[in-house]
Coordinates of C-alpha atoms in Angstrom, one line a residue:
M1 CA -12.6 -8.4 -14.0
A2 CA -13.6 -5.5 -11.9
S3 CA -11.7 -2.2 -12.3
Y4 CA -11.0 -0.5 -9.1
T5 CA -11.1 3.6 -8.6
G6 CA -8.7 5.3 -6.2
P7 CA -5.3 7.1 -5.1
L8 CA -1.8 5.4 -5.7
L9 CA -0.7 4.2 -2.3
T10 CA 2.4 6.1 -2.6
T11 CA 0.3 9.4 -3.3
V12 CA -1.3 8.9 0.0
L13 CA 2.2 8.5 2.0
A14 CA 3.9 11.4 0.2
R15 CA 0.7 13.8 1.0
A16 CA 0.7 12.2 4.2
G17 CA 4.6 13.0 5.1
L18 CA 5.3 9.2 5.8
V19 CA 8.1 8.6 3.4
L20 CA 11.4 9.6 5.3
N21 CA 14.6 9.4 3.6
N22 CA 17.8 9.1 5.6
A23 CA 20.1 10.7 3.0
S24 CA 23.0 8.8 5.2
F25 CA 22.1 5.7 3.8
K26 CA 22.4 4.7 0.2
N27 CA 18.9 3.6 -1.4
D28 CA 17.5 3.9 2.2
I29 CA 14.6 3.6 0.4
L30 CA 14.9 0.1 0.1
R31 CA 15.1 -0.5 4.0
Q32 CA 11.3 0.8 4.3
F33 CA 7.9 -1.2 4.3
V34 CA 4.5 -0.2 4.4
T35 CA 1.9 -2.4 6.2
V36 CA -1.7 -1.8 5.8
A37 CA -4.2 -3.5 8.3
G38 CA -7.9 -3.9 7.7
S39 CA -10.9 -3.7 10.6
D40 CA -10.7 -7.9 10.3
N41 CA -7.0 -7.7 11.7
Y42 CA -5.6 -9.1 8.0
Q43 CA -2.8 -7.3 7.3
A44 CA -0.3 -7.3 4.3
T45 CA 3.4 -5.7 4.2
L46 CA 5.0 -4.3 1.2
S47 CA 8.5 -2.9 0.6
L48 CA 8.0 0.8 -0.3
A49 CA 10.8 0.2 -3.2
E50 CA 8.3 -1.8 -4.5
I51 CA 5.9 0.7 -4.9
Q52 CA 7.6 3.6 -5.9
P53 CA 7.7 4.9 -9.7
D54 CA 11.5 4.8 -9.5
F55 CA 11.9 1.5 -8.1
G56 CA 9.3 -1.6 -8.7
N57 CA 6.1 0.7 -9.9
V58 CA 3.4 -1.9 -8.5
R59 CA 1.1 0.5 -8.7
A60 CA -0.6 -0.5 -5.4
I61 CA -4.6 1.7 -5.0
L62 CA -6.5 2.3 -1.7
A63 CA -9.9 2.2 -4.1
Y64 CA -13.2 3.6 -2.8
A65 CA -15.0 2.5 -5.7
K66 CA -15.4 -0.6 -7.7
D67 CA -17.1 -0.3 -11.6
T68 CA -17.9 3.5 -10.7
Q69 CA -20.0 2.4 -7.8
P70 CA -18.7 2.5 -4.2
L71 CA -17.2 -0.3 -2.5
G72 CA -20.0 -2.5 -0.6
Q73 CA -20.0 -3.1 3.0
D74 CA -18.5 -6.4 2.8
E75 CA -15.5 -4.5 1.5
G76 CA -15.6 -1.5 3.7
A77 CA -14.9 2.5 2.6
V78 CA -11.3 1.8 1.3
R79 CA -9.6 -1.4 0.3
L80 CA -6.0 -1.9 -0.7
I81 CA -5.5 -3.0 -4.2
V82 CA -2.1 -4.5 -5.1
P83 CA -2.3 -5.0 -9.3
G84 CA -0.5 -8.4 -10.2
D85 CA -1.5 -10.5 -6.7
H86 CA -3.2 -13.1 -8.7
L87 CA -4.5 -14.8 -5.2
A88 CA -5.0 -11.5 -3.9
G89 CA -3.0 -12.1 -0.8
R90 CA -2.4 -8.1 -0.2
W91 CA -5.4 -7.0 -0.8
I92 CA -7.1 -5.6 2.0
G93 CA -11.0 -4.5 3.0
D94 CA -11.8 -1.9 5.1
V95 CA -8.6 -0.3 5.7
T96 CA -8.3 1.2 9.0
Q97 CA -4.3 1.4 9.4
V98 CA -1.0 2.4 7.3
I99 CA 2.6 2.1 8.7
V100 CA 5.4 3.1 7.3
G101 CA 8.8 1.8 9.0
T102 CA 12.0 -0.2 8.9
P103 CA 12.5 -4.0 10.1
L104 CA 13.8 -3.8 14.0
G105 CA 16.9 -3.2 14.8
T106 CA 17.5 -0.7 11.5
P107 CA 18.7 2.3 12.2

């Protein structure tokens, strides 16, 4: 099993100011999502609550190294790793975009 190194996705989102809380809605964080896209247009969407420490606490990371070595060309400079995804369906190689939002029609 490989060991990946990188910051938590929640840390990156917080430092970038991408997590916005609307205090007028109870548990606003439950209504938000994060979509991560790669250079091959493959994308995965996670619930923002799923990755927050005080809710789901899935420790998704934006990895830049694998087994202490920089990621290979086939993986790109940064790769989304979602622990617990046994089929790696939400592991995105060569991350190019991260979007935080709410479903359409939601205030």
